[in-house]
Amino acid sequence: DAMVIQNPRYQVTQFGKPVTLSCSQTLNHNVMYWYQQKSSQAPKLLFHYYDKDFNNEADTPDNFQSRRPNTSFCFLDIRSPGLGDAAMYLCATSRRDSLNEKLFFGSGTQLSVL
Amino acid sequence: SQQGEEDPQALSIQEGENATMNCSYKTSINNLQWYRQNSGRGLVHLILIRSNEREKHSGRLRVTLDTSKKSSSLLITASRAADTASYFCATDATGGFKTIFGAGTRLFVKA
């Protein structure tokens, strides 16, 4: 089945140690998103790619970076994780045309920072 | 911020009862969507209503949209224990390609 896959499901890192989360999709969607979700809160958009165009949210810390080497893959890099970066990170995709804007989500990566 | 409030923040009902959740937003929108999230999992799309629509149905779900009040409601009829989850509304602002989520309503359906 076509889907959005996030790896790993759980990630533990140390304070200040760089970490990379990955997302892949078989939907051939042109837009990919990264959301951060803390406990009992709404998903917060960090950035999104429209094809190869990167769109950063104004309040996304510089500590967060992203790469999209091709249509199928997108990575979230956290350069120096702090305790406040512990959260669920959700990848989503959508096909942006006139009729189809719904998002398809992966299962998320739960990041712990020790 | 583009997104407003959802109410209630939490809702506890008996199986078989109806559940109503409300969402408000601040800016002009292309569409409004509702998503469901089971604990510790990703979000699943439930229903999308466009800015020129007033009501939409999908199975036991009924969504209304009032653009003059910048508000929407999600009604789940004949709720089941399996409907226990968090429900989020999300909006796409006009001219944008990003989807912003509201704070969500945590629904608990007691068997």
mmCIF file of C-alpha atoms in Angstrom:
data_model
loop_
_atom_site.group_PDB
_atom_site.id
_atom_site.type_symbol
_atom_site.label_atom_id
_atom_site.label_comp_id
_atom_site.label_asym_id
_atom_site.label_seq_id
_atom_site.Cartn_x
_atom_site.Cartn_y
_atom_site.Cartn_z
ATOM 1 C CA ASP A 1 0.000 0.000 0.000
ATOM 2 C CA ALA A 2 1.145 3.539 -0.722
ATOM 3 C CA MET A 3 2.141 5.211 2.486
ATOM 4 C CA VAL A 4 4.322 7.561 4.490
ATOM 5 C CA ILE A 5 7.001 5.815 6.529
ATOM 6 C CA GLN A 6 8.975 7.335 9.365
ATOM 7 C CA ASN A 7 12.054 5.846 10.916
ATOM 8 C CA PRO A 8 12.847 5.223 13.616
ATOM 9 C CA ARG A 9 9.632 4.947 15.637
ATOM 10 C CA TYR A 10 11.500 5.927 18.798
ATOM 11 C CA GLN A 11 14.764 7.871 18.932
ATOM 12 C CA VAL A 12 16.830 8.626 22.001
ATOM 13 C CA THR A 13 19.636 11.150 21.774
ATOM 14 C CA GLN A 14 21.875 13.008 24.164
ATOM 15 C CA PHE A 15 21.722 16.695 24.877
ATOM 16 C CA GLY A 16 23.666 18.471 22.110
ATOM 17 C CA LYS A 17 24.224 15.360 19.986
ATOM 18 C CA PRO A 18 23.007 15.798 16.387
ATOM 19 C CA VAL A 19 20.161 13.571 15.329
ATOM 20 C CA THR A 20 18.465 12.885 12.005
ATOM 21 C CA LEU A 21 14.909 11.676 11.531
ATOM 22 C CA SER A 22 13.817 10.240 8.212
ATOM 23 C CA CYS A 23 10.628 10.102 6.204
ATOM 24 C CA SER A 24 9.855 8.338 2.961
ATOM 25 C CA GLN A 25 6.731 8.219 0.833
ATOM 26 C CA THR A 26 5.425 6.027 -1.951
ATOM 27 C CA LEU A 27 2.567 8.388 -2.815
ATOM 28 C CA ASN A 28 4.606 10.524 -5.237
ATOM 29 C CA HIS A 29 3.261 13.636 -3.555
ATOM 30 C CA ASN A 30 4.960 16.912 -4.342
ATOM 31 C CA VAL A 31 4.672 18.472 -0.880
ATOM 32 C CA MET A 32 6.294 17.120 2.289
ATOM 33 C CA TYR A 33 5.902 18.600 5.774
ATOM 34 C CA TRP A 34 7.543 18.284 9.150
ATOM 35 C CA TYR A 35 5.461 18.943 12.247
ATOM 36 C CA GLN A 36 6.525 18.959 15.885
ATOM 37 C CA GLN A 37 3.944 17.821 18.431
ATOM 38 C CA LYS A 38 4.456 18.064 22.163
ATOM 39 C CA SER A 39 2.293 16.223 24.632
ATOM 40 C CA SER A 40 -1.410 17.184 24.473
ATOM 41 C CA GLN A 41 -0.678 19.991 21.999
ATOM 42 C CA ALA A 42 -1.472 20.641 18.360
ATOM 43 C CA PRO A 43 1.034 19.658 15.679
ATOM 44 C CA LYS A 44 3.202 22.702 14.955
ATOM 45 C CA LEU A 45 4.470 23.189 11.421
ATOM 46 C CA LEU A 46 8.263 23.481 11.259
ATOM 47 C CA PHE A 47 8.747 23.664 7.480
ATOM 48 C CA HIS A 48 7.595 22.186 4.227
ATOM 49 C CA TYR A 49 8.930 21.438 0.776
ATOM 50 C CA TYR A 50 6.880 22.231 -2.298
ATOM 51 C CA ASP A 51 8.770 20.106 -4.808
ATOM 52 C CA LYS A 52 12.352 21.282 -4.201
ATOM 53 C CA ASP A 53 11.381 24.654 -2.765
ATOM 54 C CA PHE A 54 12.027 24.853 0.965
ATOM 55 C CA ASN A 55 9.621 26.899 3.092
ATOM 56 C CA ASN A 56 10.642 27.607 6.662
ATOM 57 C CA GLU A 57 8.189 28.827 9.288
ATOM 58 C CA ALA A 58 9.245 32.134 10.827
ATOM 59 C CA ASP A 59 9.374 30.745 14.362
ATOM 60 C CA THR A 60 11.231 27.520 13.575
ATOM 61 C CA PRO A 61 14.563 27.583 15.436
ATOM 62 C CA ASP A 62 17.775 27.540 13.390
ATOM 63 C CA ASN A 63 18.630 24.335 15.246
ATOM 64 C CA PHE A 64 16.194 22.549 12.909
ATOM 65 C CA GLN A 65 17.180 21.869 9.324
ATOM 66 C CA SER A 66 15.698 19.757 6.573
ATOM 67 C CA ARG A 67 16.817 18.044 3.394
ATOM 68 C CA ARG A 68 14.841 16.602 0.530
ATOM 69 C CA PRO A 69 17.243 14.802 -1.816
ATOM 70 C CA ASN A 70 14.430 13.489 -4.034
ATOM 71 C CA THR A 71 10.645 13.267 -4.232
ATOM 72 C CA SER A 72 10.453 10.232 -1.982
ATOM 73 C CA PHE A 73 12.658 11.175 0.945
ATOM 74 C CA CYS A 74 12.816 14.003 3.443
ATOM 75 C CA PHE A 75 15.029 14.347 6.502
ATOM 76 C CA LEU A 76 14.808 16.411 9.662
ATOM 77 C CA ASP A 77 18.155 17.308 11.205
ATOM 78 C CA ILE A 78 18.376 18.657 14.726
ATOM 79 C CA ARG A 79 21.874 20.044 15.074
ATOM 80 C CA SER A 80 22.088 20.394 18.846
ATOM 81 C CA PRO A 81 19.037 18.919 20.553
ATOM 82 C CA GLY A 82 17.955 20.493 23.791
ATOM 83 C CA LEU A 83 15.626 19.094 26.422
ATOM 84 C CA GLY A 84 12.835 21.239 24.977
ATOM 85 C CA ASP A 85 13.107 19.458 21.638
ATOM 86 C CA ALA A 86 11.758 16.223 23.078
ATOM 87 C CA ALA A 87 8.540 15.675 21.162
ATOM 88 C CA MET A 88 6.777 13.616 18.529
ATOM 89 C CA TYR A 89 7.932 14.557 15.036
ATOM 90 C CA LEU A 90 5.400 13.950 12.314
ATOM 91 C CA CYS A 91 6.061 13.814 8.595
ATOM 92 C CA ALA A 92 3.183 14.399 6.201
ATOM 93 C CA THR A 93 2.686 14.602 2.460
ATOM 94 C CA SER A 94 0.099 16.079 0.162
ATOM 95 C CA ARG A 95 -0.523 16.382 -3.540
ATOM 96 C CA ARG A 96 -1.081 20.032 -4.205
ATOM 97 C CA ASP A 97 -3.485 20.430 -7.065
ATOM 98 C CA SER A 98 -6.864 22.086 -7.272
ATOM 99 C CA LEU A 99 -8.742 19.138 -5.806
ATOM 100 C CA ASN A 100 -6.534 17.400 -3.338
ATOM 101 C CA GLU A 101 -5.122 19.077 -0.273
ATOM 102 C CA LYS A 102 -5.508 16.487 2.455
ATOM 103 C CA LEU A 103 -2.422 15.409 4.341
ATOM 104 C CA PHE A 104 -1.180 11.862 4.723
ATOM 105 C CA PHE A 105 0.806 11.327 7.913
ATOM 106 C CA GLY A 106 3.429 8.862 8.974
ATOM 107 C CA SER A 107 3.246 7.221 12.389
ATOM 108 C CA GLY A 108 5.722 9.701 13.814
ATOM 109 C CA THR A 109 9.088 9.512 15.565
ATOM 110 C CA GLN A 110 9.051 10.027 19.319
ATOM 111 C CA LEU A 111 12.279 11.829 20.220
ATOM 112 C CA SER A 112 13.690 11.720 23.736
ATOM 113 C CA VAL A 113 16.621 13.925 24.762
ATOM 114 C CA LEU A 114 18.670 12.803 27.753
ATOM 115 C CA SER B 1 -1.571 32.966 14.436
ATOM 116 C CA GLN B 2 -3.861 31.578 11.772
ATOM 117 C CA GLN B 3 -5.562 29.102 14.020
ATOM 118 C CA GLY B 4 -7.984 29.808 16.821
ATOM 119 C CA GLU B 5 -9.458 27.654 19.480
ATOM 120 C CA GLU B 6 -11.180 24.323 19.666
ATOM 121 C CA ASP B 7 -13.741 23.510 22.263
ATOM 122 C CA PRO B 8 -14.238 21.622 24.332
ATOM 123 C CA GLN B 9 -10.652 20.698 25.144
ATOM 124 C CA ALA B 10 -11.904 17.364 26.437
ATOM 125 C CA LEU B 11 -15.201 15.508 26.105
ATOM 126 C CA SER B 12 -16.357 12.355 27.838
ATOM 127 C CA ILE B 13 -19.555 10.630 26.681
ATOM 128 C CA GLN B 14 -21.282 7.255 26.782
ATOM 129 C CA GLU B 15 -21.274 4.913 23.833
ATOM 130 C CA GLY B 16 -24.228 5.626 21.570
ATOM 131 C CA GLU B 17 -24.330 9.344 22.350
ATOM 132 C CA ASN B 18 -23.434 12.055 19.872
ATOM 133 C CA ALA B 19 -20.210 14.074 20.205
ATOM 134 C CA THR B 20 -19.899 17.650 18.976
ATOM 135 C CA MET B 21 -16.593 19.496 18.688
ATOM 136 C CA ASN B 22 -16.140 23.096 17.620
ATOM 137 C CA CYS B 23 -13.302 24.925 15.936
ATOM 138 C CA SER B 24 -12.666 28.601 15.262
ATOM 139 C CA TYR B 25 -10.056 30.183 13.024
ATOM 140 C CA LYS B 26 -8.811 33.677 12.264
ATOM 141 C CA THR B 27 -7.975 34.114 8.585
ATOM 142 C CA SER B 28 -9.640 33.516 5.229
ATOM 143 C CA ILE B 29 -9.355 29.894 4.215
ATOM 144 C CA ASN B 30 -9.458 27.656 1.156
ATOM 145 C CA ASN B 31 -10.754 24.712 3.128
ATOM 146 C CA LEU B 32 -11.073 23.271 6.610
ATOM 147 C CA GLN B 33 -10.222 19.702 7.487
ATOM 148 C CA TRP B 34 -10.746 17.428 10.450
ATOM 149 C CA TYR B 35 -8.207 14.833 11.522
ATOM 150 C CA ARG B 36 -8.183 12.113 14.127
ATOM 151 C CA GLN B 37 -5.184 10.992 16.183
ATOM 152 C CA ASN B 38 -4.997 7.906 18.332
ATOM 153 C CA SER B 39 -2.608 8.179 21.251
ATOM 154 C CA GLY B 40 1.029 8.160 20.152
ATOM 155 C CA ARG B 41 0.225 7.804 16.454
ATOM 156 C CA GLY B 42 0.073 9.940 13.344
ATOM 157 C CA LEU B 43 -2.997 11.861 12.254
ATOM 158 C CA VAL B 44 -5.610 10.421 9.936
ATOM 159 C CA HIS B 45 -7.676 12.608 7.627
ATOM 160 C CA LEU B 46 -11.429 12.404 8.248
ATOM 161 C CA ILE B 47 -13.159 14.994 6.104
ATOM 162 C CA LEU B 48 -12.502 18.180 4.139
ATOM 163 C CA ILE B 49 -14.981 21.004 3.621
ATOM 164 C CA ARG B 50 -14.299 23.803 1.155
ATOM 165 C CA SER B 51 -14.905 27.455 1.890
ATOM 166 C CA ASN B 52 -17.927 27.530 -0.449
ATOM 167 C CA GLU B 53 -19.585 24.566 1.272
ATOM 168 C CA ARG B 54 -21.755 24.777 4.382
ATOM 169 C CA GLU B 55 -22.224 21.154 5.362
ATOM 170 C CA LYS B 56 -20.713 17.799 4.527
ATOM 171 C CA HIS B 57 -21.405 14.224 5.599
ATOM 172 C CA SER B 58 -19.265 11.107 5.677
ATOM 173 C CA GLY B 59 -20.706 8.051 7.379
ATOM 174 C CA ARG B 60 -21.319 8.993 11.021
ATOM 175 C CA LEU B 61 -19.517 12.320 10.595
ATOM 176 C CA ARG B 62 -21.189 15.637 9.885
ATOM 177 C CA VAL B 63 -19.177 18.805 9.429
ATOM 178 C CA THR B 64 -20.519 22.332 9.185
ATOM 179 C CA LEU B 65 -18.672 25.475 8.183
ATOM 180 C CA ASP B 66 -19.714 29.066 8.833
ATOM 181 C CA THR B 67 -17.232 31.354 7.121
ATOM 182 C CA SER B 68 -18.980 34.482 8.409
ATOM 183 C CA LYS B 69 -18.241 33.362 11.968
ATOM 184 C CA LYS B 70 -14.975 31.646 11.037
ATOM 185 C CA SER B 71 -16.085 28.488 12.773
ATOM 186 C CA SER B 72 -16.713 24.812 12.099
ATOM 187 C CA SER B 73 -18.213 21.920 13.992
ATOM 188 C CA LEU B 74 -17.694 18.171 13.802
ATOM 189 C CA LEU B 75 -20.531 15.898 14.886
ATOM 190 C CA ILE B 76 -19.944 12.203 15.455
ATOM 191 C CA THR B 77 -23.252 10.362 15.748
ATOM 192 C CA ALA B 78 -23.840 7.122 17.645
ATOM 193 C CA SER B 79 -20.346 7.164 19.109
ATOM 194 C CA ARG B 80 -18.401 3.984 19.783
ATOM 195 C CA ALA B 81 -15.594 3.204 22.214
ATOM 196 C CA ALA B 82 -13.293 2.982 19.178
ATOM 197 C CA ASP B 83 -13.950 6.688 18.487
ATOM 198 C CA THR B 84 -11.840 7.534 21.552
ATOM 199 C CA ALA B 85 -9.058 9.758 20.177
ATOM 200 C CA SER B 86 -8.001 13.376 19.758
ATOM 201 C CA TYR B 87 -9.694 15.329 16.992
ATOM 202 C CA PHE B 88 -8.045 18.311 15.314
ATOM 203 C CA CYS B 89 -9.326 20.847 12.869
ATOM 204 C CA ALA B 90 -6.875 22.264 10.362
ATOM 205 C CA THR B 91 -7.018 25.098 7.872
ATOM 206 C CA ASP B 92 -5.306 26.059 4.642
ATOM 207 C CA ALA B 93 -5.102 29.827 4.362
ATOM 208 C CA THR B 94 -5.934 31.346 1.005
ATOM 209 C CA GLY B 95 -2.835 31.715 -1.150
ATOM 210 C CA GLY B 96 -0.836 29.255 0.913
ATOM 211 C CA PHE B 97 0.252 25.648 0.723
ATOM 212 C CA LYS B 98 0.528 24.908 4.385
ATOM 213 C CA THR B 99 -1.931 23.349 6.814
ATOM 214 C CA ILE B 100 -2.179 24.702 10.347
ATOM 215 C CA PHE B 101 -3.762 22.729 13.188
ATOM 216 C CA GLY B 102 -5.907 23.790 16.103
ATOM 217 C CA ALA B 103 -5.369 22.651 19.685
ATOM 218 C CA GLY B 104 -7.682 19.657 19.399
ATOM 219 C CA THR B 105 -10.436 18.019 21.406
ATOM 220 C CA ARG B 106 -9.742 14.848 23.348
ATOM 221 C CA LEU B 107 -12.776 12.575 23.077
ATOM 222 C CA PHE B 108 -13.321 9.681 25.448
ATOM 223 C CA VAL B 109 -16.199 7.316 24.713
ATOM 224 C CA LYS B 110 -17.132 5.040 27.585
ATOM 225 C CA ALA B 111 -18.394 1.567 26.748
#
